[in-house]
Structures are given as structure tokens and as C-alpha cells.
Amino acid sequence: MLNIILMGPPGAGKGTQAVRIIDEFHLPHISTGDIFRENISKGTELGLKAKAIIERGDLVPDDLTIDLVKSRLSQEDCANGYLLDGFPRTIAQAEALKKMGPEIGRAVNLVVDITVPDEVLVQRIAGRRVCPKCGASYNVVSMKPAVEGICDRCGSALIQRKDDNPESFKIRLDNYYAQTAPLVDFYKAEGLYHHFDGMEGLEKVSAQIADLLKKTL
Ligand code: AP5
Ligand code: MG
């Protein structure tokens, strides 16, 4: 069983690697960021609560995020594994997941952390374009789609995220160091932690992660 957490700073390549992992290992991709953005574009109650917070680069409150993940993980398609991308992001979220996982029969068994130096993250975020439909990430410099502005996977028009501006990115990075980086020690203590150097190049990082997943199966 692969019950995976994918973590790392904003722009490290979580979404990029997630798409490859779910295509190869047939897992549901649960990206809290994608779920919030979908709610924002549909104008739901959750979307209205999250919109301003996300656009300025802050974290959505733990209670909202934890409830969202609990109901998503409880769905039938997560019974045989899942890939969490961008959750947990605070110690309170990690504690909640540690409690809810076994309760709903979905305990985490692997944590994959991808890190990249800050100066590279800034560049990646500046050039990023994303698919609003399937969540795939591209880059106008380093990872161009086959046809400019169009998603290779699903054919949708690519967009730039509203929080991919220098001011919001700085807040996201500060929040990462203050609130998310402490999860490294949390998951080392749980014996679940695996680190990958996101500077190794897309194919090499994908291959290293795939090796770990195959060994875990
Ligand atoms: P979320 O959507 O999760 O954003 P994030 O964590 O800031 O991470 P990103 O999606 O920006 O980066 P990524 O690591 O996925 O990078 P990517 O693969 O796209 O969250 C957004 C917001 O939602 C949060 O700020 C918060 O407000 C809220 N939220 C979400 N979860 C929450 C939670 N649990 N609690 C509270 N609030 C929450 O790659 C980036 C770029 O680099 C792309 O252009 C890509 O093409 C390029 N790239 C990737 N890999 C490589 C490589 N190896 N070499 C060269 N370029 C590469
Ligand atoms: Mg992402």
C-alpha cells in the first residue's frame, strides 16, 4: 500500500512529480492547493473563505483544511492508497492526520520531501504556468509544453496562478520555513521520512522516487 505525503517548499516540484507518480502508480492525487483553487473558481463557501488568504500567500486555517482532507481521504478511491500533495503543512495538521489516518484505515506509510534552494524556487515560480483542469505544471523557461499555452496531458489552456507573484511568494516561503519545515523532524521521528534533492533534474528525481515506491510496495 502507498499512503504517501509529498512535501517541500513552494516551487520544489511537488505538483510536477505528483502527476508522474499518479500516472505510474494509479493513486488518487489529493492536492489541497488544487482543491482550494477549484472551490475558488466555482465560488463555493469554502472558496470564498480561502480566496484572499491563498492569493496573499498565507495558509488556510487548520480546522478548514483538516476537515477537507478527512472527508476526501475517507472516500472509496483512497482505500488502496493515495498521494497527498501539500498536506500536512503545520504540526497541528500532521497531528490530526496521525490520529485520523488509522481511524479511517488510511495511515500514512511514506513521506517524500523534495527540496530546492530559495533562489531557484523564485525563478521556477516566476516562469510557472499551470493547467487549471488537471493540475499539471509547466515552465516557460525549463519545461515548455509541446504547444505553447496548452496542457500536454489534457489540452486545456494554461494559466498563471494568482499567488505566483513576488510578494505572495515571499509570504509562502516564510510560512514554509516557520510552519512546514518543522515537519521534517516530526516525520523523521515517525521513521517515515525520505529526502530528495530537487536540483537533480526532473527525470532523475522521478526515477529515485519511483524506486522508493516500488520498494515500499
Ligand atoms: P499549493 O498549491 O500546494 O502551493 P505550494 O505549496 O506553494 O506549492 P506549489 O504548487 O507552488 O509548488 P510545487 O512544489 O507544486 O511546484 P511545481 O511542481 O508546480 O498551495 C497553494 C496555497 O493553498 C497555499 O499557499 C495555502 O494558502 C493553501 N494551502 C494548500 N494546502 C494547505 C494546507 N495544507 N494548509 C493550509 N493552507 C494550504 O513546480 C514549480 C515550477 O518548477 C514549475 O514551473 C515546474 O515546471 C518547475 N519545475 C519542477 N520541477 C523542476 C525540475 N526538476 N527542474 C526544473 N524545473 C522544475
Ligand atoms: Mg503544487
PDB file of N, CA, C and O in Angstrom, residues 22-59:
ATOM      1  N   ILE A  22       1.230   9.594  -9.922  1.00  0.00           N
ATOM      2  CA  ILE A  22      -0.147   9.063 -10.032  1.00  0.00           C
ATOM      3  C   ILE A  22      -0.353   8.336 -11.357  1.00  0.00           C
ATOM      4  O   ILE A  22      -1.094   7.370 -11.420  1.00  0.00           O
ATOM      5  N   ASP A  23       0.321   8.807 -12.422  1.00  0.00           N
ATOM      6  CA  ASP A  23       0.184   8.117 -13.709  1.00  0.00           C
ATOM      7  C   ASP A  23       0.814   6.731 -13.642  1.00  0.00           C
ATOM      8  O   ASP A  23       0.292   5.767 -14.193  1.00  0.00           O
ATOM      9  N   GLU A  24       1.966   6.604 -12.941  1.00  0.00           N
ATOM     10  CA  GLU A  24       2.653   5.309 -12.882  1.00  0.00           C
ATOM     11  C   GLU A  24       2.041   4.360 -11.844  1.00  0.00           C
ATOM     12  O   GLU A  24       1.937   3.159 -12.080  1.00  0.00           O
ATOM     13  N   PHE A  25       1.631   4.900 -10.687  1.00  0.00           N
ATOM     14  CA  PHE A  25       1.201   4.026  -9.590  1.00  0.00           C
ATOM     15  C   PHE A  25      -0.318   4.032  -9.381  1.00  0.00           C
ATOM     16  O   PHE A  25      -0.823   3.372  -8.468  1.00  0.00           O
ATOM     17  N   HIS A  26      -1.034   4.781 -10.235  1.00  0.00           N
ATOM     18  CA  HIS A  26      -2.508   4.789 -10.207  1.00  0.00           C
ATOM     19  C   HIS A  26      -3.074   5.109  -8.832  1.00  0.00           C
ATOM     20  O   HIS A  26      -3.880   4.356  -8.284  1.00  0.00           O
ATOM     21  N   LEU A  27      -2.620   6.242  -8.300  1.00  0.00           N
ATOM     22  CA  LEU A  27      -3.110   6.686  -6.993  1.00  0.00           C
ATOM     23  C   LEU A  27      -3.943   7.955  -7.189  1.00  0.00           C
ATOM     24  O   LEU A  27      -3.647   8.753  -8.081  1.00  0.00           O
ATOM     25  N   PRO A  28      -4.948   8.184  -6.332  1.00  0.00           N
ATOM     26  CA  PRO A  28      -5.627   9.485  -6.385  1.00  0.00           C
ATOM     27  C   PRO A  28      -4.688  10.589  -5.896  1.00  0.00           C
ATOM     28  O   PRO A  28      -3.970  10.403  -4.922  1.00  0.00           O
ATOM     29  N   HIS A  29      -4.684  11.714  -6.594  1.00  0.00           N
ATOM     30  CA  HIS A  29      -3.815  12.861  -6.270  1.00  0.00           C
ATOM     31  C   HIS A  29      -4.636  13.846  -5.452  1.00  0.00           C
ATOM     32  O   HIS A  29      -5.573  14.452  -5.971  1.00  0.00           O
ATOM     33  N   ILE A  30      -4.282  14.005  -4.182  1.00  0.00           N
ATOM     34  CA  ILE A  30      -5.034  14.923  -3.324  1.00  0.00           C
ATOM     35  C   ILE A  30      -4.163  16.126  -3.027  1.00  0.00           C
ATOM     36  O   ILE A  30      -3.321  16.103  -2.125  1.00  0.00           O
ATOM     37  N   SER A  31      -4.325  17.169  -3.835  1.00  0.00           N
ATOM     38  CA  SER A  31      -3.571  18.409  -3.647  1.00  0.00           C
ATOM     39  C   SER A  31      -4.527  19.405  -2.999  1.00  0.00           C
ATOM     40  O   SER A  31      -5.512  19.817  -3.615  1.00  0.00           O
ATOM     41  N   THR A  32      -4.219  19.771  -1.738  1.00  0.00           N
ATOM     42  CA  THR A  32      -5.110  20.716  -1.050  1.00  0.00           C
ATOM     43  C   THR A  32      -5.138  22.047  -1.801  1.00  0.00           C
ATOM     44  O   THR A  32      -6.186  22.677  -1.911  1.00  0.00           O
ATOM     45  N   GLY A  33      -3.992  22.462  -2.347  1.00  0.00           N
ATOM     46  CA  GLY A  33      -3.965  23.709  -3.127  1.00  0.00           C
ATOM     47  C   GLY A  33      -4.910  23.627  -4.320  1.00  0.00           C
ATOM     48  O   GLY A  33      -5.698  24.545  -4.567  1.00  0.00           O
ATOM     49  N   ASP A  34      -4.868  22.498  -5.063  1.00  0.00           N
ATOM     50  CA  ASP A  34      -5.767  22.337  -6.229  1.00  0.00           C
ATOM     51  C   ASP A  34      -7.236  22.338  -5.782  1.00  0.00           C
ATOM     52  O   ASP A  34      -8.095  22.921  -6.464  1.00  0.00           O
ATOM     53  N   ILE A  35      -7.518  21.686  -4.646  1.00  0.00           N
ATOM     54  CA  ILE A  35      -8.917  21.628  -4.175  1.00  0.00           C
ATOM     55  C   ILE A  35      -9.401  23.027  -3.801  1.00  0.00           C
ATOM     56  O   ILE A  35     -10.508  23.428  -4.163  1.00  0.00           O
ATOM     57  N   PHE A  36      -8.542  23.786  -3.104  1.00  0.00           N
ATOM     58  CA  PHE A  36      -8.931  25.164  -2.767  1.00  0.00           C
ATOM     59  C   PHE A  36      -9.150  25.991  -4.036  1.00  0.00           C
ATOM     60  O   PHE A  36     -10.135  26.729  -4.146  1.00  0.00           O
ATOM     61  N   ARG A  37      -8.228  25.877  -5.005  1.00  0.00           N
ATOM     62  CA  ARG A  37      -8.362  26.685  -6.236  1.00  0.00           C
ATOM     63  C   ARG A  37      -9.632  26.313  -7.002  1.00  0.00           C
ATOM     64  O   ARG A  37     -10.299  27.170  -7.578  1.00  0.00           O
ATOM     65  N   GLU A  38      -9.992  25.025  -6.994  1.00  0.00           N
ATOM     66  CA  GLU A  38     -11.219  24.600  -7.676  1.00  0.00           C
ATOM     67  C   GLU A  38     -12.441  25.219  -6.981  1.00  0.00           C
ATOM     68  O   GLU A  38     -13.371  25.688  -7.639  1.00  0.00           O
ATOM     69  N   ASN A  39     -12.409  25.233  -5.642  1.00  0.00           N
ATOM     70  CA  ASN A  39     -13.510  25.846  -4.888  1.00  0.00           C
ATOM     71  C   ASN A  39     -13.584  27.348  -5.127  1.00  0.00           C
ATOM     72  O   ASN A  39     -14.670  27.919  -5.179  1.00  0.00           O
ATOM     73  N   ILE A  40     -12.416  27.981  -5.281  1.00  0.00           N
ATOM     74  CA  ILE A  40     -12.408  29.422  -5.566  1.00  0.00           C
ATOM     75  C   ILE A  40     -13.031  29.667  -6.938  1.00  0.00           C
ATOM     76  O   ILE A  40     -13.896  30.534  -7.095  1.00  0.00           O
ATOM     77  N   SER A  41     -12.648  28.866  -7.932  1.00  0.00           N
ATOM     78  CA  SER A  41     -13.181  29.144  -9.273  1.00  0.00           C
ATOM     79  C   SER A  41     -14.669  28.828  -9.354  1.00  0.00           C
ATOM     80  O   SER A  41     -15.394  29.459 -10.120  1.00  0.00           O
ATOM     81  N   LYS A  42     -15.166  27.900  -8.520  1.00  0.00           N
ATOM     82  CA  LYS A  42     -16.614  27.596  -8.519  1.00  0.00           C
ATOM     83  C   LYS A  42     -17.395  28.530  -7.602  1.00  0.00           C
ATOM     84  O   LYS A  42     -18.630  28.454  -7.558  1.00  0.00           O
ATOM     85  N   GLY A  43     -16.677  29.331  -6.799  1.00  0.00           N
ATOM     86  CA  GLY A  43     -17.361  30.269  -5.895  1.00  0.00           C
ATOM     87  C   GLY A  43     -18.089  29.596  -4.745  1.00  0.00           C
ATOM     88  O   GLY A  43     -19.092  30.111  -4.246  1.00  0.00           O
ATOM     89  N   THR A  44     -17.600  28.430  -4.279  1.00  0.00           N
ATOM     90  CA  THR A  44     -18.254  27.751  -3.147  1.00  0.00           C
ATOM     91  C   THR A  44     -17.975  28.513  -1.848  1.00  0.00           C
ATOM     92  O   THR A  44     -17.116  29.397  -1.808  1.00  0.00           O
ATOM     93  N   GLU A  45     -18.659  28.075  -0.775  1.00  0.00           N
ATOM     94  CA  GLU A  45     -18.464  28.712   0.533  1.00  0.00           C
ATOM     95  C   GLU A  45     -17.001  28.596   0.965  1.00  0.00           C
ATOM     96  O   GLU A  45     -16.396  29.564   1.425  1.00  0.00           O
ATOM     97  N   LEU A  46     -16.436  27.403   0.785  1.00  0.00           N
ATOM     98  CA  LEU A  46     -15.019  27.193   1.131  1.00  0.00           C
ATOM     99  C   LEU A  46     -14.125  28.101   0.282  1.00  0.00           C
ATOM    100  O   LEU A  46     -13.176  28.702   0.783  1.00  0.00           O
ATOM    101  N   GLY A  47     -14.448  28.186  -1.002  1.00  0.00           N
ATOM    102  CA  GLY A  47     -13.664  29.029  -1.910  1.00  0.00           C
ATOM    103  C   GLY A  47     -13.686  30.492  -1.479  1.00  0.00           C
ATOM    104  O   GLY A  47     -12.656  31.171  -1.501  1.00  0.00           O
ATOM    105  N   LEU A  48     -14.862  30.961  -1.063  1.00  0.00           N
ATOM    106  CA  LEU A  48     -14.972  32.364  -0.636  1.00  0.00           C
ATOM    107  C   LEU A  48     -14.133  32.611   0.619  1.00  0.00           C
ATOM    108  O   LEU A  48     -13.506  33.656   0.757  1.00  0.00           O
ATOM    109  N   LYS A  49     -14.109  31.610   1.518  1.00  0.00           N
ATOM    110  CA  LYS A  49     -13.300  31.761   2.740  1.00  0.00           C
ATOM    111  C   LYS A  49     -11.813  31.752   2.427  1.00  0.00           C
ATOM    112  O   LYS A  49     -11.021  32.425   3.075  1.00  0.00           O
ATOM    113  N   ALA A  50     -11.409  30.954   1.431  1.00  0.00           N
ATOM    114  CA  ALA A  50      -9.974  30.724   1.181  1.00  0.00           C
ATOM    115  C   ALA A  50      -9.345  31.732   0.205  1.00  0.00           C
ATOM    116  O   ALA A  50      -8.132  31.919   0.225  1.00  0.00           O
ATOM    117  N   LYS A  51     -10.166  32.369  -0.631  1.00  0.00           N
ATOM    118  CA  LYS A  51      -9.632  33.153  -1.764  1.00  0.00           C
ATOM    119  C   LYS A  51      -8.564  34.183  -1.375  1.00  0.00           C
ATOM    120  O   LYS A  51      -7.421  34.125  -1.849  1.00  0.00           O
ATOM    121  N   ALA A  52      -8.910  35.107  -0.487  1.00  0.00           N
ATOM    122  CA  ALA A  52      -7.969  36.190  -0.149  1.00  0.00           C
ATOM    123  C   ALA A  52      -6.731  35.633   0.558  1.00  0.00           C
ATOM    124  O   ALA A  52      -5.605  36.095   0.325  1.00  0.00           O
ATOM    125  N   ILE A  53      -6.938  34.622   1.393  1.00  0.00           N
ATOM    126  CA  ILE A  53      -5.821  34.027   2.155  1.00  0.00           C
ATOM    127  C   ILE A  53      -4.804  33.436   1.181  1.00  0.00           C
ATOM    128  O   ILE A  53      -3.598  33.688   1.279  1.00  0.00           O
ATOM    129  N   ILE A  54      -5.291  32.653   0.233  1.00  0.00           N
ATOM    130  CA  ILE A  54      -4.400  31.982  -0.719  1.00  0.00           C
ATOM    131  C   ILE A  54      -3.710  32.993  -1.632  1.00  0.00           C
ATOM    132  O   ILE A  54      -2.512  32.904  -1.879  1.00  0.00           O
ATOM    133  N   GLU A  55      -4.463  33.972  -2.107  1.00  0.00           N
ATOM    134  CA  GLU A  55      -3.866  34.923  -3.052  1.00  0.00           C
ATOM    135  C   GLU A  55      -2.768  35.758  -2.403  1.00  0.00           C
ATOM    136  O   GLU A  55      -1.791  36.135  -3.046  1.00  0.00           O
ATOM    137  N   ARG A  56      -2.868  36.005  -1.085  1.00  0.00           N
ATOM    138  CA  ARG A  56      -1.774  36.770  -0.466  1.00  0.00           C
ATOM    139  C   ARG A  56      -0.635  35.845  -0.013  1.00  0.00           C
ATOM    140  O   ARG A  56       0.429  36.318   0.355  1.00  0.00           O
ATOM    141  N   GLY A  57      -0.856  34.527  -0.049  1.00  0.00           N
ATOM    142  CA  GLY A  57       0.232  33.580   0.245  1.00  0.00           C
ATOM    143  C   GLY A  57       0.206  33.000   1.639  1.00  0.00           C
ATOM    144  O   GLY A  57       1.135  32.303   2.049  1.00  0.00           O
ATOM    145  N   ASP A  58      -0.863  33.270   2.393  1.00  0.00           N
ATOM    146  CA  ASP A  58      -0.956  32.716   3.750  1.00  0.00           C
ATOM    147  C   ASP A  58      -1.573  31.324   3.743  1.00  0.00           C
ATOM    148  O   ASP A  58      -2.101  30.881   2.727  1.00  0.00           O
ATOM    149  N   LEU A  59      -1.526  30.668   4.900  1.00  0.00           N
ATOM    150  CA  LEU A  59      -2.110  29.338   5.000  1.00  0.00           C
ATOM    151  C   LEU A  59      -3.582  29.423   5.391  1.00  0.00           C
ATOM    152  O   LEU A  59      -3.961  30.233   6.246  1.00  0.00           O
TER     153      LEU A  59
END
